[in-house]
Amino acid sequence: MSFVNAVLNYGPGEDSLEFRLHLRYELLMLGIQPVIEKLRKYENETLDRHIEFFEMIRNEDERELARRFDKQHVDTKSAAAMFELLRRKLSHTAAYPHLLSMLEHLLLLQLEYNPHAQHWLLLDRVVQQVVLQQPSAGSRANSDRDSTTDTCSDHIKVYDPDVA
């Protein structure tokens, strides 16, 4: 738990809420929560302190995420709740037509067979990279870095006249 806390809270995680949330979501998807519950049974004071620290920072980060949406809580286990937050946040912005376009195209993916799960995985990874490569508020991001998103944005500007 000490290592997990160090990875989450130092380096990129020190200044980036997005990084901490991303990494924590990954750990939770990989099944760290049941492991934490099993670790609690050892009743080790040092281990319990690390678990409490993990949960304290998790709660603080989730409150900060909710604050960004002017909410008390963001239900990250509910696709409908998260979609509604995005819809409200983007509804009167230039990004809204792109959200609709993404949803329209996602509807065209074949949903009946599991072999197409790799499409969803690919989309998930692309969005993760976009989130991780954007400079967050208060981050120490290097402004002249050559990121994938910068390169993609340049290509979009060349091929799509609607993008300024």
mmCIF file of C-alpha atoms in Angstrom:
data_model
loop_
_atom_site.group_PDB
_atom_site.id
_atom_site.type_symbol
_atom_site.label_atom_id
_atom_site.label_comp_id
_atom_site.label_asym_id
_atom_site.label_seq_id
_atom_site.Cartn_x
_atom_site.Cartn_y
_atom_site.Cartn_z
ATOM 1 C CA MET A 1 0.000 0.000 0.000
ATOM 2 C CA SER A 2 2.931 2.282 0.638
ATOM 3 C CA PHE A 3 4.061 1.816 -2.960
ATOM 4 C CA VAL A 4 0.534 2.407 -4.323
ATOM 5 C CA ASN A 5 0.215 5.611 -2.298
ATOM 6 C CA ALA A 6 3.637 6.800 -3.455
ATOM 7 C CA VAL A 7 2.804 6.155 -7.121
ATOM 8 C CA LEU A 8 -0.520 7.969 -6.767
ATOM 9 C CA ASN A 9 0.689 10.998 -4.839
ATOM 10 C CA TYR A 10 4.202 11.769 -6.077
ATOM 11 C CA GLY A 11 5.615 12.412 -9.507
ATOM 12 C CA PRO A 12 2.799 13.185 -11.959
ATOM 13 C CA GLY A 13 0.182 12.493 -9.276
ATOM 14 C CA GLU A 14 1.520 15.217 -7.018
ATOM 15 C CA ASP A 15 -0.015 17.995 -9.124
ATOM 16 C CA SER A 16 -2.532 16.221 -11.336
ATOM 17 C CA LEU A 17 -5.979 15.243 -10.116
ATOM 18 C CA GLU A 18 -6.592 13.669 -13.522
ATOM 19 C CA PHE A 19 -3.545 11.419 -13.170
ATOM 20 C CA ARG A 20 -4.500 10.302 -9.660
ATOM 21 C CA LEU A 21 -8.088 9.581 -10.667
ATOM 22 C CA HIS A 22 -6.977 7.746 -13.817
ATOM 23 C CA LEU A 23 -4.492 5.565 -11.988
ATOM 24 C CA ARG A 24 -6.899 4.876 -9.130
ATOM 25 C CA TYR A 25 -9.668 3.910 -11.597
ATOM 26 C CA GLU A 26 -7.223 1.520 -13.263
ATOM 27 C CA LEU A 27 -6.295 -0.052 -9.928
ATOM 28 C CA LEU A 28 -9.952 -0.400 -8.967
ATOM 29 C CA MET A 29 -10.790 -1.979 -12.328
ATOM 30 C CA LEU A 30 -7.953 -4.448 -11.771
ATOM 31 C CA GLY A 31 -9.507 -5.458 -8.442
ATOM 32 C CA ILE A 32 -7.538 -3.635 -5.762
ATOM 33 C CA GLN A 33 -10.623 -3.015 -3.577
ATOM 34 C CA PRO A 34 -11.123 -6.686 -2.597
ATOM 35 C CA VAL A 35 -7.377 -6.909 -1.927
ATOM 36 C CA ILE A 36 -7.593 -3.876 0.367
ATOM 37 C CA GLU A 37 -10.493 -5.493 2.230
ATOM 38 C CA LYS A 38 -8.402 -8.641 2.740
ATOM 39 C CA LEU A 39 -5.422 -6.565 3.914
ATOM 40 C CA ARG A 40 -7.600 -4.933 6.578
ATOM 41 C CA LYS A 41 -8.037 -8.331 8.235
ATOM 42 C CA TYR A 42 -4.352 -8.411 9.171
ATOM 43 C CA GLU A 43 -4.955 -5.676 11.754
ATOM 44 C CA ASN A 44 -1.491 -4.249 11.192
ATOM 45 C CA GLU A 45 -1.209 -0.663 12.402
ATOM 46 C CA THR A 46 1.226 0.445 9.681
ATOM 47 C CA LEU A 47 -0.750 -1.239 6.917
ATOM 48 C CA ASP A 48 -4.004 0.234 8.248
ATOM 49 C CA ARG A 49 -2.434 3.708 8.180
ATOM 50 C CA HIS A 50 -1.520 3.264 4.501
ATOM 51 C CA ILE A 51 -5.026 2.016 3.682
ATOM 52 C CA GLU A 52 -6.574 4.972 5.521
ATOM 53 C CA PHE A 53 -4.304 7.370 3.620
ATOM 54 C CA PHE A 54 -5.287 5.751 0.296
ATOM 55 C CA GLU A 55 -8.978 6.155 1.129
ATOM 56 C CA MET A 56 -8.581 9.698 2.484
ATOM 57 C CA ILE A 57 -6.878 10.904 -0.714
ATOM 58 C CA ARG A 58 -9.418 8.982 -2.808
ATOM 59 C CA ASN A 59 -12.287 10.760 -1.031
ATOM 60 C CA GLU A 60 -10.592 14.164 -1.409
ATOM 61 C CA ASP A 61 -10.028 13.567 -5.126
ATOM 62 C CA GLU A 62 -13.621 12.446 -5.648
ATOM 63 C CA ARG A 63 -14.880 15.569 -3.844
ATOM 64 C CA GLU A 64 -12.668 17.728 -6.081
ATOM 65 C CA LEU A 65 -14.019 15.997 -9.191
ATOM 66 C CA ALA A 66 -17.585 16.568 -7.970
ATOM 67 C CA ARG A 67 -16.775 20.242 -7.293
ATOM 68 C CA ARG A 68 -15.762 20.637 -10.939
ATOM 69 C CA PHE A 69 -19.310 19.668 -11.871
ATOM 70 C CA ASP A 70 -20.912 21.694 -9.061
ATOM 71 C CA LYS A 71 -22.105 18.472 -7.452
ATOM 72 C CA GLN A 72 -21.800 16.889 -4.023
ATOM 73 C CA HIS A 73 -20.913 13.492 -5.492
ATOM 74 C CA VAL A 74 -20.188 11.953 -8.900
ATOM 75 C CA ASP A 75 -21.508 8.410 -9.164
ATOM 76 C CA THR A 76 -18.706 6.836 -11.188
ATOM 77 C CA LYS A 77 -20.474 3.480 -11.105
ATOM 78 C CA SER A 78 -23.444 4.834 -13.084
ATOM 79 C CA ALA A 79 -23.022 5.441 -16.809
ATOM 80 C CA ALA A 80 -26.305 7.376 -16.851
ATOM 81 C CA ALA A 81 -25.203 9.712 -14.041
ATOM 82 C CA MET A 82 -21.828 10.393 -15.662
ATOM 83 C CA PHE A 83 -23.424 10.947 -19.063
ATOM 84 C CA GLU A 84 -25.900 13.413 -17.566
ATOM 85 C CA LEU A 85 -23.028 15.399 -16.011
ATOM 86 C CA LEU A 86 -21.191 15.528 -19.339
ATOM 87 C CA ARG A 87 -24.369 16.435 -21.214
ATOM 88 C CA ARG A 88 -25.105 19.311 -18.847
ATOM 89 C CA LYS A 89 -21.530 20.568 -18.867
ATOM 90 C CA LEU A 90 -21.209 20.474 -22.668
ATOM 91 C CA SER A 91 -24.776 21.249 -23.786
ATOM 92 C CA HIS A 92 -24.130 24.903 -24.678
ATOM 93 C CA THR A 93 -20.558 24.588 -25.882
ATOM 94 C CA ALA A 94 -18.837 24.001 -29.201
ATOM 95 C CA ALA A 95 -17.937 20.513 -27.935
ATOM 96 C CA TYR A 96 -21.558 19.342 -27.725
ATOM 97 C CA PRO A 97 -21.973 18.481 -31.441
ATOM 98 C CA HIS A 98 -18.814 16.382 -31.172
ATOM 99 C CA LEU A 99 -20.222 14.535 -28.158
ATOM 100 C CA LEU A 100 -23.354 13.806 -30.181
ATOM 101 C CA SER A 101 -21.263 12.666 -33.136
ATOM 102 C CA MET A 102 -19.259 10.331 -30.913
ATOM 103 C CA LEU A 103 -22.443 8.842 -29.486
ATOM 104 C CA GLU A 104 -23.977 8.434 -32.946
ATOM 105 C CA HIS A 105 -20.898 6.587 -34.147
ATOM 106 C CA LEU A 106 -20.703 4.457 -31.012
ATOM 107 C CA LEU A 107 -24.236 3.302 -31.761
ATOM 108 C CA LEU A 108 -22.958 1.972 -35.078
ATOM 109 C CA LEU A 109 -20.493 -0.393 -33.408
ATOM 110 C CA GLN A 110 -21.703 -3.969 -33.377
ATOM 111 C CA LEU A 111 -22.793 -4.761 -29.863
ATOM 112 C CA GLU A 112 -23.869 -8.397 -30.175
ATOM 113 C CA TYR A 113 -20.500 -10.122 -30.136
ATOM 114 C CA ASN A 114 -17.634 -9.998 -27.678
ATOM 115 C CA PRO A 115 -14.900 -10.025 -30.373
ATOM 116 C CA HIS A 116 -15.608 -6.331 -30.866
ATOM 117 C CA ALA A 117 -14.699 -5.519 -27.272
ATOM 118 C CA GLN A 118 -11.290 -4.459 -28.594
ATOM 119 C CA HIS A 119 -12.993 -1.448 -30.220
ATOM 120 C CA TRP A 120 -14.234 -0.320 -26.826
ATOM 121 C CA LEU A 121 -10.806 -0.950 -25.319
ATOM 122 C CA LEU A 122 -9.183 1.126 -28.061
ATOM 123 C CA LEU A 123 -11.615 4.006 -27.498
ATOM 124 C CA ASP A 124 -11.024 3.790 -23.748
ATOM 125 C CA ARG A 125 -7.251 3.958 -24.223
ATOM 126 C CA VAL A 126 -7.478 6.908 -26.627
ATOM 127 C CA VAL A 127 -9.585 8.897 -24.161
ATOM 128 C CA GLN A 128 -7.207 7.969 -21.325
ATOM 129 C CA GLN A 129 -4.250 9.285 -23.312
ATOM 130 C CA VAL A 130 -6.053 12.524 -24.145
ATOM 131 C CA VAL A 131 -6.834 13.050 -20.449
ATOM 132 C CA LEU A 132 -3.316 12.204 -19.303
ATOM 133 C CA GLN A 133 -1.591 14.385 -21.887
ATOM 134 C CA GLN A 134 -3.563 17.549 -21.304
ATOM 135 C CA PRO A 135 -1.977 19.968 -18.879
ATOM 136 C CA SER A 136 -4.082 20.140 -15.726
ATOM 137 C CA ALA A 137 -4.625 23.202 -13.598
ATOM 138 C CA GLY A 138 -1.569 23.712 -11.441
ATOM 139 C CA SER A 139 0.497 21.056 -13.169
ATOM 140 C CA ARG A 140 4.158 21.387 -13.979
ATOM 141 C CA ALA A 141 3.543 20.394 -17.611
ATOM 142 C CA ASN A 142 6.203 21.340 -20.114
ATOM 143 C CA SER A 143 4.575 23.641 -22.671
ATOM 144 C CA ASP A 144 6.873 22.698 -25.539
ATOM 145 C CA ARG A 145 6.464 18.933 -25.262
ATOM 146 C CA ASP A 146 5.540 16.967 -28.363
ATOM 147 C CA SER A 147 2.450 15.078 -27.285
ATOM 148 C CA THR A 148 0.206 12.770 -29.225
ATOM 149 C CA THR A 149 -2.746 15.071 -28.671
ATOM 150 C CA ASP A 150 -0.848 18.075 -30.042
ATOM 151 C CA THR A 151 0.048 16.113 -33.164
ATOM 152 C CA CYS A 152 -3.520 14.884 -33.624
ATOM 153 C CA SER A 153 -4.880 18.391 -33.084
ATOM 154 C CA ASP A 154 -2.584 19.724 -35.802
ATOM 155 C CA HIS A 155 -3.832 17.058 -38.223
ATOM 156 C CA ILE A 156 -7.457 17.838 -37.388
ATOM 157 C CA LYS A 157 -6.890 21.541 -38.069
ATOM 158 C CA VAL A 158 -5.480 20.698 -41.498
ATOM 159 C CA TYR A 159 -8.308 18.348 -42.490
ATOM 160 C CA ASP A 160 -11.311 19.925 -40.761
ATOM 161 C CA PRO A 161 -11.950 23.590 -41.566
ATOM 162 C CA ASP A 162 -14.531 23.818 -38.752
ATOM 163 C CA VAL A 163 -11.814 23.344 -36.120
ATOM 164 C CA ALA A 164 -10.153 26.623 -35.213
#
